[in-house]
PDB file of C-alpha atoms in Angstrom:
ATOM      1  CA  MET A   1     -13.091  13.318  34.064  1.00 43.00           C
ATOM      2  CA  PRO A   2     -14.983  10.886  36.363  1.00 46.00           C
ATOM      3  CA  TYR A   3     -17.327   8.210  35.073  1.00 43.00           C
ATOM      4  CA  PRO A   4     -21.042   9.032  35.291  1.00 44.00           C
ATOM      5  CA  ALA A   5     -22.762   8.036  38.482  1.00 42.00           C
ATOM      6  CA  LYS A   6     -24.188   4.542  38.589  1.00 40.00           C
ATOM      7  CA  VAL A   7     -27.719   4.427  37.263  1.00 38.00           C
ATOM      8  CA  GLU A   8     -30.263   1.774  38.198  1.00 40.00           C
ATOM      9  CA  ALA A   9     -31.036  -0.091  34.994  1.00 39.00           C
ATOM     10  CA  PRO A  10     -34.683   0.133  34.000  1.00 40.00           C
ATOM     11  CA  GLU A  11     -36.605  -3.081  33.796  1.00 46.00           C
ATOM     12  CA  ASP A  12     -37.747  -2.664  30.193  1.00 61.00           C
ATOM     13  CA  THR A  13     -35.505  -3.785  27.364  1.00 66.00           C
ATOM     14  CA  ALA A  14     -35.784  -0.482  25.541  1.00 71.00           C
ATOM     15  CA  GLY A  15     -34.377   1.360  28.542  1.00 71.00           C
ATOM     16  CA  LEU A  16     -31.504  -1.083  28.886  1.00 73.00           C
ATOM     17  CA  ILE A  17     -30.586  -0.672  25.237  1.00 74.00           C
ATOM     18  CA  ALA A  18     -30.708   3.109  25.534  1.00 75.00           C
ATOM     19  CA  LEU A  19     -28.543   2.967  28.650  1.00 75.00           C
ATOM     20  CA  HIS A  20     -25.912   0.790  26.936  1.00 76.00           C
ATOM     21  CA  GLU A  21     -25.917   3.129  23.943  1.00 78.00           C
ATOM     22  CA  SER A  22     -25.449   6.182  26.140  1.00 76.00           C
ATOM     23  CA  ILE A  23     -22.555   4.631  28.056  1.00 78.00           C
ATOM     24  CA  ALA A  24     -20.972   3.402  24.807  1.00 77.00           C
ATOM     25  CA  GLY A  25     -21.066   6.911  23.391  1.00 75.00           C
ATOM     26  CA  PHE A  26     -19.569   8.356  26.567  1.00 70.00           C
ATOM     27  CA  LEU A  27     -16.713   5.830  26.553  1.00 71.00           C
ATOM     28  CA  ALA A  28     -16.091   6.316  22.838  1.00 71.00           C
ATOM     29  CA  ASP A  29     -15.708  10.060  23.353  1.00 66.00           C
ATOM     30  CA  ARG A  30     -12.994   9.265  25.919  1.00 65.00           C
ATOM     31  CA  GLY A  31     -11.272   6.912  23.507  1.00 65.00           C
ATOM     32  CA  GLU A  32     -11.972   3.868  25.698  1.00 71.00           C
ATOM     33  CA  TRP A  33     -12.895   1.683  22.769  1.00 72.00           C
ATOM     34  CA  ARG A  34     -12.760  -1.726  24.397  1.00 74.00           C
ATOM     35  CA  GLN A  35     -15.305  -0.815  27.070  1.00 77.00           C
ATOM     36  CA  ALA A  36     -17.467   1.002  24.512  1.00 76.00           C
ATOM     37  CA  TYR A  37     -17.601  -2.071  22.305  1.00 77.00           C
ATOM     38  CA  GLU A  38     -18.666  -4.174  25.280  1.00 80.00           C
ATOM     39  CA  HIS A  39     -21.697  -1.962  25.888  1.00 79.00           C
ATOM     40  CA  VAL A  40     -22.606  -2.011  22.196  1.00 79.00           C
ATOM     41  CA  ARG A  41     -22.323  -5.809  22.221  1.00 79.00           C
ATOM     42  CA  HIS A  42     -24.632  -6.032  25.228  1.00 79.00           C
ATOM     43  CA  ALA A  43     -27.150  -3.796  23.487  1.00 76.00           C
ATOM     44  CA  LEU A  44     -27.060  -5.953  20.365  1.00 77.00           C
ATOM     45  CA  ASP A  45     -27.509  -9.086  22.468  1.00 76.00           C
ATOM     46  CA  LEU A  46     -30.625  -7.553  23.986  1.00 72.00           C
ATOM     47  CA  ILE A  47     -32.028  -6.791  20.556  1.00 70.00           C
ATOM     48  CA  PHE A  48     -31.592 -10.331  19.292  1.00 68.00           C
ATOM     49  CA  THR A  49     -32.655 -12.166  22.458  1.00 65.00           C
ATOM     50  CA  GLU A  50     -35.712  -9.982  22.933  1.00 60.00           C
ATOM     51  CA  ARG A  51     -36.632  -9.753  19.254  1.00 57.00           C
ATOM     52  CA  ALA A  52     -39.999 -11.436  19.721  1.00 48.00           C
ATOM     53  CA  ALA A  53     -40.978  -9.171  22.597  1.00 53.00           C
ATOM     54  CA  LEU A  54     -39.885  -6.085  20.713  1.00 47.00           C
ATOM     55  CA  THR A  55     -41.831  -6.945  17.604  1.00 54.00           C
ATOM     56  CA  THR A  56     -45.023  -7.614  19.549  1.00 55.00           C
ATOM     57  CA  ALA A  57     -44.787  -4.505  21.684  1.00 55.00           C
ATOM     58  CA  PRO A  58     -46.707  -1.353  20.762  1.00 59.00           C
ATOM     59  CA  PRO A  59     -44.941   0.595  17.977  1.00 58.00           C
ATOM     60  CA  HIS A  60     -44.035   3.506  20.227  1.00 56.00           C
ATOM     61  CA  GLN A  61     -42.152   1.141  22.578  1.00 53.00           C
ATOM     62  CA  ARG A  62     -40.129  -0.647  19.930  1.00 53.00           C
ATOM     63  CA  ILE A  63     -36.412   0.097  19.597  1.00 52.00           C
ATOM     64  CA  PRO A  64     -35.292   0.020  15.954  1.00 61.00           C
ATOM     65  CA  ALA A  65     -32.219  -2.136  15.347  1.00 61.00           C
ATOM     66  CA  GLU A  66     -30.958   0.567  12.969  1.00 71.00           C
ATOM     67  CA  GLN A  67     -30.280   2.780  15.960  1.00 68.00           C
ATOM     68  CA  LEU A  68     -27.797   0.288  17.382  1.00 60.00           C
ATOM     69  CA  ARG A  69     -26.276  -0.354  13.985  1.00 69.00           C
ATOM     70  CA  GLU A  70     -25.611   3.364  13.664  1.00 74.00           C
ATOM     71  CA  VAL A  71     -23.848   3.314  17.041  1.00 67.00           C
ATOM     72  CA  VAL A  72     -21.689   0.369  15.951  1.00 67.00           C
ATOM     73  CA  ASP A  73     -20.816   2.040  12.656  1.00 73.00           C
ATOM     74  CA  ARG A  74     -19.952   5.314  14.373  1.00 74.00           C
ATOM     75  CA  LEU A  75     -17.758   3.584  16.935  1.00 68.00           C
ATOM     76  CA  ARG A  76     -15.931   1.708  14.211  1.00 73.00           C
ATOM     77  CA  ARG A  77     -15.345   4.881  12.202  1.00 76.00           C
ATOM     78  CA  GLU A  78     -14.139   6.821  15.212  1.00 72.00           C
ATOM     79  CA  HIS A  79     -11.884   3.968  16.266  1.00 69.00           C
ATOM     80  CA  ALA A  80     -10.362   3.769  12.790  1.00 74.00           C
ATOM     81  CA  GLU A  81      -9.820   7.532  12.683  1.00 76.00           C
ATOM     82  CA  VAL A  82      -8.185   7.694  16.103  1.00 73.00           C
ATOM     83  CA  ARG A  83      -5.971   4.695  15.352  1.00 77.00           C
ATOM     84  CA  GLU A  84      -4.881   6.251  12.058  1.00 80.00           C
ATOM     85  CA  GLN A  85      -4.064   9.539  13.782  1.00 80.00           C
ATOM     86  CA  ALA A  86      -2.004   7.671  16.379  1.00 87.00           C
ATOM     87  CA  ILE A  87       0.304   6.165  13.757  1.00 92.00           C
ATOM     88  CA  ARG A  88       0.660   9.218  11.498  1.00 94.00           C
ATOM     89  CA  ASP A  89       3.072  12.130  11.674  1.00 95.00           C
ATOM     90  CA  ALA A  90       1.064  15.294  12.281  1.00 93.00           C
ATOM     91  CA  LEU A  91       2.977  17.471   9.797  1.00 97.00           C
ATOM     92  CA  THR A  92       3.625  15.200   6.824  1.00 97.00           C
ATOM     93  CA  ALA A  93       0.881  12.541   7.253  1.00 95.00           C
ATOM     94  CA  SER A  94       3.529   9.866   6.701  1.00 97.00           C
ATOM     95  CA  TYR A  95       3.716   7.083   9.271  1.00 96.00           C
ATOM     96  CA  ASN A  96       5.450   7.993  12.517  1.00 96.00           C
ATOM     97  CA  ARG A  97       8.401   6.453  14.342  1.00 95.00           C
ATOM     98  CA  ARG A  98       6.176   4.351  16.573  1.00 93.00           C
ATOM     99  CA  TYR A  99       4.504   2.670  13.614  1.00 94.00           C
ATOM    100  CA  LEU A 100       7.872   2.219  11.892  1.00 96.00           C
ATOM    101  CA  ASP A 101       9.382   0.408  14.872  1.00 95.00           C
ATOM    102  CA  GLN A 102       6.379  -1.890  15.293  1.00 93.00           C
ATOM    103  CA  ARG A 103       6.067  -2.688  11.595  1.00 94.00           C
ATOM    104  CA  LEU A 104       9.768  -3.426  11.152  1.00 94.00           C
ATOM    105  CA  VAL A 105       9.686  -5.951  13.985  1.00 91.00           C
ATOM    106  CA  ALA A 106       6.727  -7.710  12.341  1.00 91.00           C
ATOM    107  CA  LEU A 107       8.405  -7.705   8.928  1.00 90.00           C
ATOM    108  CA  VAL A 108      11.633  -9.174  10.307  1.00 85.00           C
ATOM    109  CA  GLU A 109       9.628 -11.933  11.966  1.00 83.00           C
ATOM    110  CA  GLN A 110       8.052 -12.677   8.588  1.00 81.00           C
ATOM    111  CA  GLN A 111      11.552 -12.851   7.133  1.00 71.00           C
ATOM    112  CA  GLY A 112      12.346 -15.618   9.564  1.00 60.00           C
ATOM    113  CA  ALA A 113       9.224 -17.441   8.399  1.00 56.00           C
ATOM    114  CA  GLY A 114      10.477 -17.547   4.823  1.00 57.00           C
ATOM    115  CA  ALA A 115       9.127 -14.283   3.394  1.00 61.00           C
ATOM    116  CA  ASP A 116      10.865 -12.407   0.595  1.00 74.00           C
ATOM    117  CA  GLY A 117      13.615  -9.863   1.151  1.00 85.00           C
ATOM    118  CA  LEU A 118      13.291  -6.571   3.021  1.00 93.00           C
ATOM    119  CA  ALA A 119      14.948  -3.274   2.116  1.00 96.00           C
ATOM    120  CA  VAL A 120      15.157  -0.142   4.250  1.00 97.00           C
ATOM    121  CA  ALA A 121      16.124   3.221   2.755  1.00 98.00           C
ATOM    122  CA  LEU A 122      17.084   6.043   5.104  1.00 98.00           C
ATOM    123  CA  VAL A 123      16.402   9.371   3.380  1.00 98.00           C
ATOM    124  CA  ASP A 124      17.786  12.719   4.546  1.00 98.00           C
ATOM    125  CA  LEU A 125      17.157  16.149   3.021  1.00 98.00           C
ATOM    126  CA  ASP A 126      20.393  17.830   1.930  1.00 98.00           C
ATOM    127  CA  TRP A 127      21.200  21.197   3.509  1.00 97.00           C
ATOM    128  CA  PHE A 128      17.738  21.444   5.035  1.00 98.00           C
ATOM    129  CA  LYS A 129      18.907  23.877   7.709  1.00 97.00           C
ATOM    130  CA  ASN A 130      19.764  26.316   4.912  1.00 97.00           C
ATOM    131  CA  VAL A 131      16.194  26.046   3.629  1.00 97.00           C
ATOM    132  CA  ASN A 132      14.811  27.032   7.029  1.00 97.00           C
ATOM    133  CA  ASP A 133      17.391  29.787   7.526  1.00 97.00           C
ATOM    134  CA  THR A 134      16.898  31.265   4.050  1.00 97.00           C
ATOM    135  CA  PHE A 135      13.181  30.886   3.453  1.00 97.00           C
ATOM    136  CA  GLY A 136      11.713  30.373   6.932  1.00 97.00           C
ATOM    137  CA  HIS A 137      10.225  27.429   8.794  1.00 97.00           C
ATOM    138  CA  GLN A 138       6.838  27.661   7.089  1.00 98.00           C
ATOM    139  CA  VAL A 139       8.527  27.019   3.760  1.00 98.00           C
ATOM    140  CA  GLY A 140      10.553  24.291   5.433  1.00 98.00           C
ATOM    141  CA  ASP A 141       7.349  22.583   6.561  1.00 98.00           C
ATOM    142  CA  ARG A 142       5.926  22.750   3.051  1.00 98.00           C
ATOM    143  CA  VAL A 143       9.137  21.252   1.711  1.00 98.00           C
ATOM    144  CA  LEU A 144       8.882  18.313   4.117  1.00 98.00           C
ATOM    145  CA  GLN A 145       5.282  17.717   3.101  1.00 98.00           C
ATOM    146  CA  ARG A 146       6.108  17.818  -0.602  1.00 98.00           C
ATOM    147  CA  VAL A 147       9.144  15.554  -0.178  1.00 98.00           C
ATOM    148  CA  VAL A 148       6.944  12.925   1.473  1.00 98.00           C
ATOM    149  CA  GLU A 149       4.497  13.125  -1.424  1.00 98.00           C
ATOM    150  CA  LEU A 150       7.350  12.628  -3.883  1.00 98.00           C
ATOM    151  CA  LEU A 151       8.884   9.772  -1.905  1.00 98.00           C
ATOM    152  CA  GLN A 152       5.562   7.942  -1.722  1.00 97.00           C
ATOM    153  CA  ASP A 153       4.696   8.434  -5.374  1.00 96.00           C
ATOM    154  CA  GLY A 154       5.277   5.181  -7.240  1.00 89.00           C
ATOM    155  CA  LEU A 155       6.179   3.055  -4.221  1.00 95.00           C
ATOM    156  CA  PRO A 156       5.309  -0.654  -4.446  1.00 93.00           C
ATOM    157  CA  GLU A 157       1.927  -1.510  -2.965  1.00 92.00           C
ATOM    158  CA  THR A 158       3.357  -3.067   0.211  1.00 92.00           C
ATOM    159  CA  ALA A 159       5.942  -0.315   0.792  1.00 97.00           C
ATOM    160  CA  PHE A 160       5.484   2.711   3.024  1.00 97.00           C
ATOM    161  CA  CYS A 161       7.168   5.924   4.123  1.00 98.00           C
ATOM    162  CA  ALA A 162       7.715   6.903   7.774  1.00 98.00           C
ATOM    163  CA  ARG A 163       9.198   9.981   9.395  1.00 98.00           C
ATOM    164  CA  TYR A 164      12.298   8.925  11.276  1.00 97.00           C
ATOM    165  CA  GLY A 165      12.926  12.274  12.908  1.00 95.00           C
ATOM    166  CA  GLY A 166      13.462  15.890  11.825  1.00 96.00           C
ATOM    167  CA  GLU A 167      14.192  15.862   8.101  1.00 98.00           C
ATOM    168  CA  GLU A 168      14.921  12.119   7.963  1.00 98.00           C
ATOM    169  CA  PHE A 169      12.481   9.588   6.513  1.00 98.00           C
ATOM    170  CA  VAL A 170      12.519   5.836   6.003  1.00 98.00           C
ATOM    171  CA  LEU A 171      11.218   3.959   3.002  1.00 98.00           C
ATOM    172  CA  VAL A 172      10.367   0.383   3.953  1.00 98.00           C
ATOM    173  CA  LEU A 173      10.292  -1.977   0.978  1.00 96.00           C
ATOM    174  CA  PRO A 174       9.133  -5.492   1.825  1.00 94.00           C
ATOM    175  CA  GLY A 175       9.217  -8.352  -0.645  1.00 91.00           C
ATOM    176  CA  VAL A 176      11.746  -6.861  -3.082  1.00 91.00           C
ATOM    177  CA  ASP A 177      15.207  -7.961  -4.138  1.00 91.00           C
ATOM    178  CA  GLY A 178      18.260  -5.738  -3.925  1.00 93.00           C
ATOM    179  CA  ALA A 179      18.185  -4.541  -7.543  1.00 95.00           C
ATOM    180  CA  THR A 180      14.522  -3.559  -7.313  1.00 94.00           C
ATOM    181  CA  ALA A 181      15.131  -1.730  -4.038  1.00 96.00           C
ATOM    182  CA  VAL A 182      17.973   0.275  -5.627  1.00 97.00           C
ATOM    183  CA  ALA A 183      15.733   1.189  -8.568  1.00 97.00           C
ATOM    184  CA  VAL A 184      12.894   2.313  -6.269  1.00 97.00           C
ATOM    185  CA  ALA A 185      15.214   4.417  -4.075  1.00 98.00           C
ATOM    186  CA  GLU A 186      16.944   6.004  -7.073  1.00 98.00           C
ATOM    187  CA  ALA A 187      13.595   6.847  -8.683  1.00 97.00           C
ATOM    188  CA  ALA A 188      12.467   8.526  -5.441  1.00 98.00           C
ATOM    189  CA  ARG A 189      15.706  10.532  -5.239  1.00 98.00           C
ATOM    190  CA  ALA A 190      15.322  11.629  -8.862  1.00 97.00           C
ATOM    191  CA  ARG A 191      11.711  12.739  -8.331  1.00 98.00           C
ATOM    192  CA  VAL A 192      12.821  15.043  -5.535  1.00 98.00           C
ATOM    193  CA  GLU A 193      15.715  16.477  -7.558  1.00 98.00           C
ATOM    194  CA  ARG A 194      13.596  17.116 -10.666  1.00 98.00           C
ATOM    195  CA  HIS A 195      10.610  18.602  -8.886  1.00 98.00           C
ATOM    196  CA  THR A 196       9.856  22.252  -9.698  1.00 98.00           C
ATOM    197  CA  TRP A 197      10.590  23.623  -6.245  1.00 98.00           C
ATOM    198  CA  SER A 198      10.304  27.212  -7.439  1.00 97.00           C
ATOM    199  CA  THR A 199       6.512  26.786  -7.309  1.00 97.00           C
ATOM    200  CA  ILE A 200       6.855  27.023  -3.525  1.00 97.00           C
ATOM    201  CA  VAL A 201       9.316  29.919  -3.526  1.00 97.00           C
ATOM    202  CA  PRO A 202      11.668  31.260  -6.237  1.00 97.00           C
ATOM    203  CA  GLY A 203      15.248  30.080  -5.880  1.00 96.00           C
ATOM    204  CA  LEU A 204      14.394  26.995  -3.836  1.00 98.00           C
ATOM    205  CA  ARG A 205      16.185  23.740  -4.673  1.00 97.00           C
ATOM    206  CA  VAL A 206      15.868  20.495  -2.727  1.00 98.00           C
ATOM    207  CA  THR A 207      17.697  17.186  -2.997  1.00 98.00           C
ATOM    208  CA  VAL A 208      17.965  14.114  -0.775  1.00 98.00           C
ATOM    209  CA  SER A 209      20.646  11.584   0.072  1.00 98.00           C
ATOM    210  CA  VAL A 210      19.729   7.945   0.648  1.00 98.00           C
ATOM    211  CA  GLY A 211      21.340   4.993   2.394  1.00 98.00           C
ATOM    212  CA  LEU A 212      19.794   1.707   1.280  1.00 98.00           C
ATOM    213  CA  ALA A 213      20.187  -1.531   3.274  1.00 97.00           C
ATOM    214  CA  ALA A 214      18.676  -4.503   1.432  1.00 94.00           C
ATOM    215  CA  GLU A 215      18.312  -7.735   3.365  1.00 88.00           C
ATOM    216  CA  PRO A 216      17.833 -11.023   1.445  1.00 82.00           C
ATOM    217  CA  PRO A 217      15.334 -13.617   2.685  1.00 70.00           C
ATOM    218  CA  ALA A 218      16.370 -15.799   5.595  1.00 65.00           C
ATOM    219  CA  ASP A 219      17.772 -19.116   4.373  1.00 63.00           C
ATOM    220  CA  LEU A 220      18.006 -22.048   6.777  1.00 55.00           C
ATOM    221  CA  ALA A 221      20.048 -24.024   4.267  1.00 58.00           C
ATOM    222  CA  THR A 222      22.856 -21.467   4.229  1.00 59.00           C
ATOM    223  CA  GLY A 223      22.371 -20.361   7.824  1.00 57.00           C
ATOM    224  CA  HIS A 224      21.516 -16.789   6.820  1.00 62.00           C
ATOM    225  CA  ARG A 225      19.258 -15.078   9.350  1.00 72.00           C
ATOM    226  CA  ALA A 226      17.329 -11.879   8.846  1.00 73.00           C
ATOM    227  CA  ALA A 227      19.035  -8.854  10.376  1.00 84.00           C
ATOM    228  CA  SER A 228      17.304  -7.109  13.263  1.00 89.00           C
ATOM    229  CA  PRO A 229      15.566  -3.787  12.510  1.00 92.00           C
ATOM    230  CA  GLU A 230      18.224  -1.978  14.541  1.00 95.00           C
ATOM    231  CA  ALA A 231      21.054  -3.589  12.576  1.00 95.00           C
ATOM    232  CA  GLN A 232      19.446  -2.841   9.232  1.00 95.00           C
ATOM    233  CA  LEU A 233      18.814   0.788  10.174  1.00 97.00           C
ATOM    234  CA  ARG A 234      22.427   1.130  11.379  1.00 97.00           C
ATOM    235  CA  GLN A 235      23.648  -0.164   8.035  1.00 97.00           C
ATOM    236  CA  ALA A 236      21.332   2.234   6.194  1.00 98.00           C
ATOM    237  CA  ASP A 237      22.645   5.088   8.344  1.00 98.00           C
ATOM    238  CA  GLY A 238      26.247   4.249   7.480  1.00 97.00           C
ATOM    239  CA  LEU A 239      25.357   4.143   3.790  1.00 98.00           C
ATOM    240  CA  LEU A 240      23.505   7.451   4.100  1.00 98.00           C
ATOM    241  CA  TYR A 241      26.704   8.982   5.446  1.00 97.00           C
ATOM    242  CA  ALA A 242      28.555   7.508   2.469  1.00 96.00           C
ATOM    243  CA  ALA A 243      26.053   9.153   0.103  1.00 97.00           C
ATOM    244  CA  LYS A 244      26.577  12.473   1.879  1.00 97.00           C
ATOM    245  CA  ARG A 245      30.352  12.183   1.639  1.00 95.00           C
ATOM    246  CA  SER A 246      30.153  11.364  -2.040  1.00 95.00           C
ATOM    247  CA  GLY A 247      28.662  14.792  -2.722  1.00 95.00           C
ATOM    248  CA  ARG A 248      25.044  14.338  -1.601  1.00 97.00           C
ATOM    249  CA  ASN A 249      22.008  13.850  -3.856  1.00 97.00           C
ATOM    250  CA  ALA A 250      22.826  10.147  -4.194  1.00 97.00           C
ATOM    251  CA  VAL A 251      21.693   6.649  -3.232  1.00 98.00           C
ATOM    252  CA  ALA A 252      24.373   4.495  -1.608  1.00 98.00           C
ATOM    253  CA  TYR A 253      24.003   0.731  -1.265  1.00 97.00           C
ATOM    254  CA  LEU A 254      26.108  -2.389  -0.790  1.00 96.00           C
ATOM    255  CA  LEU A 255      26.894  -4.847  -3.567  1.00 94.00           C
ATOM    256  CA  GLY A 256      29.157  -7.775  -2.784  1.00 90.00           C
ATOM    257  CA  GLY A 257      30.426  -5.992   0.320  1.00 90.00           C
ATOM    258  CA  GLU A 258      31.369  -2.881  -1.662  1.00 94.00           C
ATOM    259  CA  THR A 259      29.607   0.456  -1.453  1.00 95.00           C
ATOM    260  CA  ARG A 260      28.082   1.633  -4.715  1.00 96.00           C
ATOM    261  CA  LEU A 261      26.229   4.744  -5.811  1.00 97.00           C
ATOM    262  CA  ALA A 262      23.129   4.438  -7.978  1.00 96.00           C
ATOM    263  CA  GLY A 263      22.258   6.282 -11.167  1.00 91.00           C
ATOM    264  CA  GLU A 264      24.155   9.366 -12.253  1.00 87.00           C
ATOM    265  CA  ALA A 265      26.059   9.463  -8.975  1.00 90.00           C
ATOM    266  CA  SER A 266      27.768   6.174  -9.890  1.00 88.00           C
ATOM    267  CA  ARG A 267      30.346   8.183 -11.863  1.00 84.00           C
ATOM    268  CA  ARG A 268      31.629   9.790  -8.689  1.00 75.00           C
ATOM    269  CA  ARG A 269      34.620   8.595  -6.690  1.00 60.00           C
ATOM    270  CA  SER A 270      33.728   5.383  -4.843  1.00 54.00           C
ATOM    271  CA  VAL A 271      33.210   5.419  -1.094  1.00 58.00           C
ATOM    272  CA  THR A 272      33.644   2.408   1.171  1.00 52.00           C
ATOM    273  CA  VAL A 273      31.771   1.546   4.333  1.00 48.00           C
ATOM    274  CA  SER A 274      33.160  -0.666   7.077  1.00 45.00           C
ATOM    275  CA  ASN A 275      31.268  -1.698  10.241  1.00 42.00           C
ATOM    276  CA  GLY A 276      28.595   0.897   9.582  1.00 43.00           C
ATOM    277  CA  LEU A 277      31.100   3.761   9.356  1.00 40.00           C
ATOM    278  CA  THR A 278      32.409   5.510   6.259  1.00 39.00           C
ATOM    279  CA  SER A 279      36.115   5.723   5.603  1.00 33.00           C
TER     280      SER A 279
END
């Protein structure tokens, strides 16, 4: 869609303000926020620099400042809404892969600056293809939405859930130690297992498997550096596979270089992980 034809700016301040407002609205509708803000800024500058003239002009020629404030507020709201939509998964309303990648990079950089630890839990629905095949994709979509709600329930304030792809999700837990991360991941797994899935459709049962990679804070004294997001996700993926091999419906994590299972699953046969692969 082409830009509107160039219009000769009227000489009066009121006309200039109206012109800037009109162009700002046009640009905002196109999602071109930076340019829209520039026009709003120009309009506000005109209001403040010409305040004396505006207040002495006849009432019918005065431009109320509230009109421009409404434009600013609307632009801010629309910008916030569009930005939020851009970082959310359309189906589950969890954060999307783009946001996950960007946020992980920022969190790892904070690790290097002396922040607390960072844990990443890769969550996969068990036998999800059977859910779709047995009950249909509409039920499958409702299951994904409910799982996200259960995963997010009770997360620490700084933590978040993102859709990694398909039926895989990532819980990002900044500022927690390994033991706390295990407890959070195990609680999320248990919530999914204990949920009354029959409220969606009789006979439905859903569980998840989780691979948890907990990274301690960077320590210059010991030479420990924070792992890259890719490395931490690879480790979580290997541990997820270990949880699957153990019988599913489990949280797998590393403790002293050895793979452990959390909660009730800890009574199962142990599984080891080496170089990101299960053996």
